Amino acid sequence: MDFGLKGKKALVCGGSKGLGYATAAALAQEQAAVCILGRDHDSLKAAADNLRKLTSESVLLVVCDLLSAESRQSSIDLIKSTWGSLDILIHNVGGPKATNAEETDVDAWRDGFDRLFLPVVDFNAAFLPDMKERKWGRIVTVTSLSVVEPIPMLAVSNAFRSASTAMSKSLADEVARFGITVNCVAPGLIATDRMEELAKVRRSKSGHTAEEYEAEVNKGIPAARVGRPEEFGATVCFLCSQQASYITGSTICVDGGKRRATY
């Protein structure tokens, strides 16, 4: 199926590895021009080299620390001077440190706001006006299952990914008439470095071996396995497609059936 994305310009934040890279790869395979943004130049360069094998369109890399307002603005300026505008905007950033609500201090709450909420606001403000003028755009925010079922030991992520989801829903209502869709994708357990980081924290508290922990995790997933990054990337790519033009204001869970709610 042709998703109608050839030549569309897509920014993928956190695009050098994990869910971000998988999303960038899926878009590149649909012949979108892809810009990947991240903190580490070497990782971005390696990712960009791989993406160029998948597309005839341009691949741009931008070094940016999403926690820095100055760095975000410099990146926005660079993308605008190079491409002028975007058609597709993918918000994706690594989660904050694992803590429970009671032990989370004020600095950690502020870090969560700076990490998970403000970058979404800034990049939306920068690129939405052109999308509205052209009457076409796709905005997707990578969140977490924590927005529908709070996850133990992820108090900051539970709070601010939920806030970002609510803000995205509000924005979706405002811009739908301009042909712009705004959605969230909530990954369950996907085989990434972040999943392994959280698994180590939980194993240290539970005393489980890696094998015991994996067996316990898989028991709670109807698919009986963790997901693959490319499965997640394909879902995001579909939401960016012409065919998904009537899906907006939604949170799509990619979780192998782990979410137990019926809605």
PDB file of C-alpha atoms in Angstrom:
ATOM      1  CA  MET A   1       0.000   0.000   0.000  1.00  0.00           C
ATOM      2  CA  ASP A   2       1.278   3.452  -0.930  1.00  0.00           C
ATOM      3  CA  PHE A   3       0.878   5.770   2.069  1.00  0.00           C
ATOM      4  CA  GLY A   4       1.221   8.903  -0.064  1.00  0.00           C
ATOM      5  CA  LEU A   5       4.266  10.175   1.809  1.00  0.00           C
ATOM      6  CA  LYS A   6       6.794  10.448  -1.018  1.00  0.00           C
ATOM      7  CA  GLY A   7       8.587  13.777  -0.690  1.00  0.00           C
ATOM      8  CA  LYS A   8       6.820  14.733   2.545  1.00  0.00           C
ATOM      9  CA  LYS A   9       9.217  16.328   5.042  1.00  0.00           C
ATOM     10  CA  ALA A  10       9.270  14.596   8.426  1.00  0.00           C
ATOM     11  CA  LEU A  11      11.077  15.498  11.643  1.00  0.00           C
ATOM     12  CA  VAL A  12      11.621  12.622  14.066  1.00  0.00           C
ATOM     13  CA  CYS A  13      12.855  13.684  17.496  1.00  0.00           C
ATOM     14  CA  GLY A  14      15.058  11.125  19.228  1.00  0.00           C
ATOM     15  CA  GLY A  15      15.561   9.538  15.823  1.00  0.00           C
ATOM     16  CA  SER A  16      19.000   7.967  16.193  1.00  0.00           C
ATOM     17  CA  LYS A  17      17.901   4.749  17.901  1.00  0.00           C
ATOM     18  CA  GLY A  18      15.052   2.805  19.465  1.00  0.00           C
ATOM     19  CA  LEU A  19      11.475   3.802  18.699  1.00  0.00           C
ATOM     20  CA  GLY A  20      12.573   7.031  17.032  1.00  0.00           C
ATOM     21  CA  TYR A  21      14.876   5.306  14.575  1.00  0.00           C
ATOM     22  CA  ALA A  22      12.263   2.648  13.820  1.00  0.00           C
ATOM     23  CA  THR A  23       9.780   5.411  13.021  1.00  0.00           C
ATOM     24  CA  ALA A  24      12.285   7.271  10.850  1.00  0.00           C
ATOM     25  CA  ALA A  25      13.062   4.050   8.983  1.00  0.00           C
ATOM     26  CA  ALA A  26       9.382   3.359   8.315  1.00  0.00           C
ATOM     27  CA  LEU A  27       8.911   6.899   6.956  1.00  0.00           C
ATOM     28  CA  ALA A  28      12.066   6.631   4.844  1.00  0.00           C
ATOM     29  CA  GLN A  29      10.802   3.390   3.317  1.00  0.00           C
ATOM     30  CA  GLU A  30       7.710   5.346   2.235  1.00  0.00           C
ATOM     31  CA  GLN A  31      10.104   7.786   0.511  1.00  0.00           C
ATOM     32  CA  ALA A  32       9.559  10.661   2.937  1.00  0.00           C
ATOM     33  CA  ALA A  33      12.405  13.107   3.439  1.00  0.00           C
ATOM     34  CA  VAL A  34      13.506  12.505   7.023  1.00  0.00           C
ATOM     35  CA  CYS A  35      15.206  14.741   9.571  1.00  0.00           C
ATOM     36  CA  ILE A  36      16.409  12.955  12.695  1.00  0.00           C
ATOM     37  CA  LEU A  37      17.169  14.926  15.823  1.00  0.00           C
ATOM     38  CA  GLY A  38      19.169  13.821  18.867  1.00  0.00           C
ATOM     39  CA  ARG A  39      21.954  14.698  21.278  1.00  0.00           C
ATOM     40  CA  ASP A  40      24.818  12.561  19.984  1.00  0.00           C
ATOM     41  CA  HIS A  41      26.328  13.413  16.599  1.00  0.00           C
ATOM     42  CA  ASP A  42      27.997  10.040  16.039  1.00  0.00           C
ATOM     43  CA  SER A  43      24.788   8.116  16.736  1.00  0.00           C
ATOM     44  CA  LEU A  44      22.847  10.439  14.443  1.00  0.00           C
ATOM     45  CA  LYS A  45      25.394  10.068  11.658  1.00  0.00           C
ATOM     46  CA  ALA A  46      25.286   6.265  11.850  1.00  0.00           C
ATOM     47  CA  ALA A  47      21.483   6.345  11.797  1.00  0.00           C
ATOM     48  CA  ALA A  48      21.401   8.810   8.888  1.00  0.00           C
ATOM     49  CA  ASP A  49      23.787   6.613   6.886  1.00  0.00           C
ATOM     50  CA  ASN A  50      21.437   3.669   7.375  1.00  0.00           C
ATOM     51  CA  LEU A  51      18.361   5.713   6.470  1.00  0.00           C
ATOM     52  CA  ARG A  52      19.927   6.880   3.206  1.00  0.00           C
ATOM     53  CA  LYS A  53      19.911   3.262   2.081  1.00  0.00           C
ATOM     54  CA  LEU A  54      16.119   3.226   2.392  1.00  0.00           C
ATOM     55  CA  THR A  55      15.058   6.371   0.543  1.00  0.00           C
ATOM     56  CA  SER A  56      15.767   8.473  -2.523  1.00  0.00           C
ATOM     57  CA  GLU A  57      14.714  11.553  -0.559  1.00  0.00           C
ATOM     58  CA  SER A  58      16.983  13.678   1.624  1.00  0.00           C
ATOM     59  CA  VAL A  59      18.056  12.713   5.141  1.00  0.00           C
ATOM     60  CA  LEU A  60      18.985  15.530   7.513  1.00  0.00           C
ATOM     61  CA  LEU A  61      20.540  15.173  10.960  1.00  0.00           C
ATOM     62  CA  VAL A  62      20.288  17.819  13.666  1.00  0.00           C
ATOM     63  CA  VAL A  63      22.133  17.715  16.987  1.00  0.00           C
ATOM     64  CA  CYS A  64      19.832  18.998  19.720  1.00  0.00           C
ATOM     65  CA  ASP A  65      19.372  18.703  23.475  1.00  0.00           C
ATOM     66  CA  LEU A  66      15.595  18.787  23.825  1.00  0.00           C
ATOM     67  CA  LEU A  67      15.882  19.826  27.478  1.00  0.00           C
ATOM     68  CA  SER A  68      17.493  23.126  26.436  1.00  0.00           C
ATOM     69  CA  ALA A  69      15.220  25.907  25.157  1.00  0.00           C
ATOM     70  CA  GLU A  70      18.191  27.482  23.373  1.00  0.00           C
ATOM     71  CA  SER A  71      19.098  24.205  21.665  1.00  0.00           C
ATOM     72  CA  ARG A  72      15.482  23.649  20.618  1.00  0.00           C
ATOM     73  CA  GLN A  73      15.316  27.099  19.038  1.00  0.00           C
ATOM     74  CA  SER A  74      18.622  26.628  17.220  1.00  0.00           C
ATOM     75  CA  SER A  75      17.346  23.341  15.818  1.00  0.00           C
ATOM     76  CA  ILE A  76      14.067  24.908  14.707  1.00  0.00           C
ATOM     77  CA  ASP A  77      16.007  27.689  12.970  1.00  0.00           C
ATOM     78  CA  LEU A  78      18.264  25.169  11.211  1.00  0.00           C
ATOM     79  CA  ILE A  79      15.371  23.039   9.981  1.00  0.00           C
ATOM     80  CA  LYS A  80      13.503  26.087   8.706  1.00  0.00           C
ATOM     81  CA  SER A  81      16.561  27.476   6.927  1.00  0.00           C
ATOM     82  CA  THR A  82      17.191  24.084   5.292  1.00  0.00           C
ATOM     83  CA  TRP A  83      13.687  22.840   4.525  1.00  0.00           C
ATOM     84  CA  GLY A  84      11.455  25.832   5.107  1.00  0.00           C
ATOM     85  CA  SER A  85       8.617  23.817   6.621  1.00  0.00           C
ATOM     86  CA  LEU A  86       7.536  20.369   7.792  1.00  0.00           C
ATOM     87  CA  ASP A  87       4.678  18.092   6.848  1.00  0.00           C
ATOM     88  CA  ILE A  88       5.175  15.545   9.630  1.00  0.00           C
ATOM     89  CA  LEU A  89       6.303  16.110  13.209  1.00  0.00           C
ATOM     90  CA  ILE A  90       7.111  13.172  15.485  1.00  0.00           C
ATOM     91  CA  HIS A  91       7.639  14.016  19.165  1.00  0.00           C
ATOM     92  CA  ASN A  92       9.789  11.425  20.906  1.00  0.00           C
ATOM     93  CA  VAL A  93      12.083  11.741  23.911  1.00  0.00           C
ATOM     94  CA  GLY A  94      13.529   9.312  26.432  1.00  0.00           C
ATOM     95  CA  GLY A  95      11.743   8.983  29.728  1.00  0.00           C
ATOM     96  CA  PRO A  96      12.871  10.413  33.062  1.00  0.00           C
ATOM     97  CA  LYS A  97      14.477   8.461  35.887  1.00  0.00           C
ATOM     98  CA  ALA A  98      12.306   5.826  37.544  1.00  0.00           C
ATOM     99  CA  THR A  99      10.917   7.002  40.901  1.00  0.00           C
ATOM    100  CA  ASN A 100       7.722   6.662  42.894  1.00  0.00           C
ATOM    101  CA  ALA A 101       5.598   9.736  43.579  1.00  0.00           C
ATOM    102  CA  GLU A 102       6.467  10.014  47.260  1.00  0.00           C
ATOM    103  CA  GLU A 103      10.234  10.106  46.732  1.00  0.00           C
ATOM    104  CA  THR A 104      10.202  12.385  43.657  1.00  0.00           C
ATOM    105  CA  ASP A 105      11.655  15.794  44.473  1.00  0.00           C
ATOM    106  CA  VAL A 106      10.784  19.151  42.958  1.00  0.00           C
ATOM    107  CA  ASP A 107      13.783  19.137  40.616  1.00  0.00           C
ATOM    108  CA  ALA A 108      12.688  15.789  39.165  1.00  0.00           C
ATOM    109  CA  TRP A 109       9.159  17.111  38.559  1.00  0.00           C
ATOM    110  CA  ARG A 110      10.630  20.166  36.808  1.00  0.00           C
ATOM    111  CA  ASP A 111      12.878  17.946  34.711  1.00  0.00           C
ATOM    112  CA  GLY A 112       9.843  15.940  33.633  1.00  0.00           C
ATOM    113  CA  PHE A 113       8.032  19.104  32.533  1.00  0.00           C
ATOM    114  CA  ASP A 114      11.105  20.338  30.638  1.00  0.00           C
ATOM    115  CA  ARG A 115      11.691  16.928  29.053  1.00  0.00           C
ATOM    116  CA  LEU A 116       8.222  15.657  28.189  1.00  0.00           C
ATOM    117  CA  PHE A 117       6.021  18.734  27.784  1.00  0.00           C
ATOM    118  CA  LEU A 118       7.887  21.888  26.724  1.00  0.00           C
ATOM    119  CA  PRO A 119       9.580  20.411  23.627  1.00  0.00           C
ATOM    120  CA  VAL A 120       6.175  19.376  22.292  1.00  0.00           C
ATOM    121  CA  VAL A 121       4.847  22.903  22.823  1.00  0.00           C
ATOM    122  CA  ASP A 122       7.854  24.603  21.211  1.00  0.00           C
ATOM    123  CA  PHE A 123       8.038  22.429  18.096  1.00  0.00           C
ATOM    124  CA  ASN A 124       4.277  22.572  17.576  1.00  0.00           C
ATOM    125  CA  ALA A 125       4.348  26.370  17.774  1.00  0.00           C
ATOM    126  CA  ALA A 126       7.214  26.510  15.279  1.00  0.00           C
ATOM    127  CA  PHE A 127       5.791  24.259  12.566  1.00  0.00           C
ATOM    128  CA  LEU A 128       2.001  24.361  12.884  1.00  0.00           C
ATOM    129  CA  PRO A 129       1.480  27.707  11.090  1.00  0.00           C
ATOM    130  CA  ASP A 130       2.852  26.366   7.790  1.00  0.00           C
ATOM    131  CA  MET A 131       0.830  23.157   8.136  1.00  0.00           C
ATOM    132  CA  LYS A 132      -2.309  25.242   8.617  1.00  0.00           C
ATOM    133  CA  GLU A 133      -1.502  27.383   5.593  1.00  0.00           C
ATOM    134  CA  ARG A 134      -1.032  24.302   3.380  1.00  0.00           C
ATOM    135  CA  LYS A 135      -4.015  22.546   4.998  1.00  0.00           C
ATOM    136  CA  TRP A 136      -2.103  19.322   5.600  1.00  0.00           C
ATOM    137  CA  GLY A 137      -0.037  18.026   8.484  1.00  0.00           C
ATOM    138  CA  ARG A 138       0.620  15.120  10.808  1.00  0.00           C
ATOM    139  CA  ILE A 139       1.721  15.406  14.431  1.00  0.00           C
ATOM    140  CA  VAL A 140       2.360  12.264  16.469  1.00  0.00           C
ATOM    141  CA  THR A 141       3.609  12.146  20.055  1.00  0.00           C
ATOM    142  CA  VAL A 142       5.220   9.002  21.399  1.00  0.00           C
ATOM    143  CA  THR A 143       3.915   8.544  24.938  1.00  0.00           C
ATOM    144  CA  SER A 144       3.540   5.375  27.027  1.00  0.00           C
ATOM    145  CA  LEU A 145       0.923   2.974  28.356  1.00  0.00           C
ATOM    146  CA  SER A 146       1.292   5.044  31.531  1.00  0.00           C
ATOM    147  CA  VAL A 147      -1.205   7.539  30.035  1.00  0.00           C
ATOM    148  CA  VAL A 148      -3.991   4.952  30.277  1.00  0.00           C
ATOM    149  CA  GLU A 149      -2.723   2.846  33.179  1.00  0.00           C
ATOM    150  CA  PRO A 150      -0.184   4.506  35.520  1.00  0.00           C
ATOM    151  CA  ILE A 151       2.950   2.369  35.770  1.00  0.00           C
ATOM    152  CA  PRO A 152       4.595   1.757  39.171  1.00  0.00           C
ATOM    153  CA  MET A 153       7.905   3.577  39.688  1.00  0.00           C
ATOM    154  CA  LEU A 154       7.282   5.944  36.753  1.00  0.00           C
ATOM    155  CA  ALA A 155       5.602   8.811  38.608  1.00  0.00           C
ATOM    156  CA  VAL A 156       7.103  11.604  36.502  1.00  0.00           C
ATOM    157  CA  SER A 157       6.375   9.876  33.210  1.00  0.00           C
ATOM    158  CA  ASN A 158       2.835   9.061  34.352  1.00  0.00           C
ATOM    159  CA  ALA A 159       2.228  12.742  35.095  1.00  0.00           C
ATOM    160  CA  PHE A 160       3.765  14.543  32.160  1.00  0.00           C
ATOM    161  CA  ARG A 161       3.090  12.081  29.369  1.00  0.00           C
ATOM    162  CA  SER A 162      -0.558  12.295  30.467  1.00  0.00           C
ATOM    163  CA  ALA A 163      -0.344  16.088  30.348  1.00  0.00           C
ATOM    164  CA  SER A 164       1.137  15.965  26.868  1.00  0.00           C
ATOM    165  CA  THR A 165      -1.633  13.597  25.770  1.00  0.00           C
ATOM    166  CA  ALA A 166      -4.344  15.928  27.064  1.00  0.00           C
ATOM    167  CA  MET A 167      -2.731  18.914  25.377  1.00  0.00           C
ATOM    168  CA  SER A 168      -2.490  16.965  22.093  1.00  0.00           C
ATOM    169  CA  LYS A 169      -6.172  16.105  22.289  1.00  0.00           C
ATOM    170  CA  SER A 170      -7.012  19.787  22.760  1.00  0.00           C
ATOM    171  CA  LEU A 171      -4.827  20.728  19.793  1.00  0.00           C
ATOM    172  CA  ALA A 172      -6.368  18.011  17.621  1.00  0.00           C
ATOM    173  CA  ASP A 173      -9.791  19.596  18.101  1.00  0.00           C
ATOM    174  CA  GLU A 174      -8.445  23.021  17.149  1.00  0.00           C
ATOM    175  CA  VAL A 175      -6.620  22.110  13.940  1.00  0.00           C
ATOM    176  CA  ALA A 176      -8.707  19.272  12.470  1.00  0.00           C
ATOM    177  CA  ARG A 177     -10.475  21.624  10.073  1.00  0.00           C
ATOM    178  CA  PHE A 178      -7.071  22.467   8.526  1.00  0.00           C
ATOM    179  CA  GLY A 179      -6.437  18.868   7.459  1.00  0.00           C
ATOM    180  CA  ILE A 180      -3.980  18.337  10.327  1.00  0.00           C
ATOM    181  CA  THR A 181      -4.178  15.240  12.496  1.00  0.00           C
ATOM    182  CA  VAL A 182      -2.733  15.088  16.013  1.00  0.00           C
ATOM    183  CA  ASN A 183      -2.386  11.691  17.649  1.00  0.00           C
ATOM    184  CA  CYS A 184      -0.429   9.868  20.324  1.00  0.00           C
ATOM    185  CA  VAL A 185       1.057   6.392  20.181  1.00  0.00           C
ATOM    186  CA  ALA A 186       1.548   4.592  23.484  1.00  0.00           C
ATOM    187  CA  PRO A 187       4.110   1.793  23.394  1.00  0.00           C
ATOM    188  CA  GLY A 188       3.885  -1.104  25.760  1.00  0.00           C
ATOM    189  CA  LEU A 189       6.983  -3.206  26.268  1.00  0.00           C
ATOM    190  CA  ILE A 190       9.121  -2.820  23.157  1.00  0.00           C
ATOM    191  CA  ALA A 191      12.667  -4.178  22.921  1.00  0.00           C
ATOM    192  CA  THR A 192      14.670  -0.960  23.326  1.00  0.00           C
ATOM    193  CA  ASP A 193      17.487   0.308  25.542  1.00  0.00           C
ATOM    194  CA  ARG A 194      14.891   2.150  27.654  1.00  0.00           C
ATOM    195  CA  MET A 195      13.020  -1.097  28.338  1.00  0.00           C
ATOM    196  CA  GLU A 196      16.222  -2.784  29.454  1.00  0.00           C
ATOM    197  CA  GLU A 197      17.079   0.181  31.704  1.00  0.00           C
ATOM    198  CA  LEU A 198      13.716  -0.060  33.463  1.00  0.00           C
ATOM    199  CA  ALA A 199      13.987  -3.847  33.659  1.00  0.00           C
ATOM    200  CA  LYS A 200      17.289  -3.546  35.545  1.00  0.00           C
ATOM    201  CA  VAL A 201      15.697  -1.186  38.076  1.00  0.00           C
ATOM    202  CA  ARG A 202      12.771  -3.527  38.632  1.00  0.00           C
ATOM    203  CA  ARG A 203      14.936  -6.654  38.838  1.00  0.00           C
ATOM    204  CA  SER A 204      17.089  -4.986  41.475  1.00  0.00           C
ATOM    205  CA  LYS A 205      13.986  -4.361  43.601  1.00  0.00           C
ATOM    206  CA  SER A 206      12.353  -7.753  43.031  1.00  0.00           C
ATOM    207  CA  GLY A 207      15.458  -9.953  43.174  1.00  0.00           C
ATOM    208  CA  HIS A 208      14.443 -11.766  39.975  1.00  0.00           C
ATOM    209  CA  THR A 209      17.014 -13.092  37.540  1.00  0.00           C
ATOM    210  CA  ALA A 210      16.812 -11.818  33.963  1.00  0.00           C
ATOM    211  CA  GLU A 211      15.136 -15.075  32.882  1.00  0.00           C
ATOM    212  CA  GLU A 212      12.607 -14.983  35.720  1.00  0.00           C
ATOM    213  CA  TYR A 213      11.801 -11.346  35.012  1.00  0.00           C
ATOM    214  CA  GLU A 214      11.292 -12.003  31.285  1.00  0.00           C
ATOM    215  CA  ALA A 215       8.962 -14.929  31.987  1.00  0.00           C
ATOM    216  CA  GLU A 216       6.949 -12.818  34.431  1.00  0.00           C
ATOM    217  CA  VAL A 217       6.700  -9.944  31.955  1.00  0.00           C
ATOM    218  CA  ASN A 218       5.583 -12.173  29.096  1.00  0.00           C
ATOM    219  CA  LYS A 219       2.840 -13.687  31.285  1.00  0.00           C
ATOM    220  CA  GLY A 220       1.168 -10.282  31.411  1.00  0.00           C
ATOM    221  CA  ILE A 221       1.115  -9.798  27.629  1.00  0.00           C
ATOM    222  CA  PRO A 222      -1.519 -11.675  25.616  1.00  0.00           C
ATOM    223  CA  ALA A 223       0.927 -11.842  22.687  1.00  0.00           C
ATOM    224  CA  ALA A 224       3.356 -13.541  25.137  1.00  0.00           C
ATOM    225  CA  ARG A 225       6.333 -11.462  23.983  1.00  0.00           C
ATOM    226  CA  VAL A 226       7.688  -7.940  23.923  1.00  0.00           C
ATOM    227  CA  GLY A 227       7.246  -5.907  20.767  1.00  0.00           C
ATOM    228  CA  ARG A 228       9.774  -5.118  18.070  1.00  0.00           C
ATOM    229  CA  PRO A 229      10.671  -1.483  17.302  1.00  0.00           C
ATOM    230  CA  GLU A 230       9.725  -1.902  13.644  1.00  0.00           C
ATOM    231  CA  GLU A 231       6.190  -2.899  14.669  1.00  0.00           C
ATOM    232  CA  PHE A 232       5.904   0.369  16.547  1.00  0.00           C
ATOM    233  CA  GLY A 233       7.419   2.394  13.699  1.00  0.00           C
ATOM    234  CA  ALA A 234       4.930   0.958  11.223  1.00  0.00           C
ATOM    235  CA  THR A 235       2.023   2.139  13.376  1.00  0.00           C
ATOM    236  CA  VAL A 236       3.351   5.693  13.574  1.00  0.00           C
ATOM    237  CA  CYS A 237       3.995   5.684   9.846  1.00  0.00           C
ATOM    238  CA  PHE A 238       0.400   4.666   9.155  1.00  0.00           C
ATOM    239  CA  LEU A 239      -0.901   7.538  11.285  1.00  0.00           C
ATOM    240  CA  CYS A 240       1.125   9.873   9.059  1.00  0.00           C
ATOM    241  CA  SER A 241      -0.383   8.438   5.883  1.00  0.00           C
ATOM    242  CA  GLN A 242      -3.028   9.828   3.578  1.00  0.00           C
ATOM    243  CA  GLN A 243      -5.199   6.845   4.531  1.00  0.00           C
ATOM    244  CA  ALA A 244      -5.233   7.907   8.208  1.00  0.00           C
ATOM    245  CA  SER A 245      -6.641  11.370   7.512  1.00  0.00           C
ATOM    246  CA  TYR A 246      -9.777  10.704   9.609  1.00  0.00           C
ATOM    247  CA  ILE A 247      -7.908   9.543  12.711  1.00  0.00           C
ATOM    248  CA  THR A 248      -7.179  12.405  15.076  1.00  0.00           C
ATOM    249  CA  GLY A 249      -7.226  13.120  18.799  1.00  0.00           C
ATOM    250  CA  SER A 250      -6.557   9.451  19.484  1.00  0.00           C
ATOM    251  CA  THR A 251      -4.097   7.436  21.535  1.00  0.00           C
ATOM    252  CA  ILE A 252      -3.140   4.194  19.797  1.00  0.00           C
ATOM    253  CA  CYS A 253      -1.640   1.506  22.038  1.00  0.00           C
ATOM    254  CA  VAL A 254       1.052  -0.749  20.566  1.00  0.00           C
ATOM    255  CA  ASP A 255       1.327  -3.271  23.367  1.00  0.00           C
ATOM    256  CA  GLY A 256       0.518  -6.828  22.305  1.00  0.00           C
ATOM    257  CA  GLY A 257      -2.811  -6.568  24.145  1.00  0.00           C
ATOM    258  CA  LYS A 258      -1.290  -5.642  27.526  1.00  0.00           C
ATOM    259  CA  ARG A 259      -3.690  -2.768  28.215  1.00  0.00           C
ATOM    260  CA  ARG A 260      -6.687  -4.192  30.034  1.00  0.00           C
ATOM    261  CA  ALA A 261      -9.124  -1.297  29.582  1.00  0.00           C
ATOM    262  CA  THR A 262     -11.925  -1.831  27.043  1.00  0.00           C
ATOM    263  CA  TYR A 263     -11.758   1.680  25.536  1.00  0.00           C
TER     264      TYR A 263
END
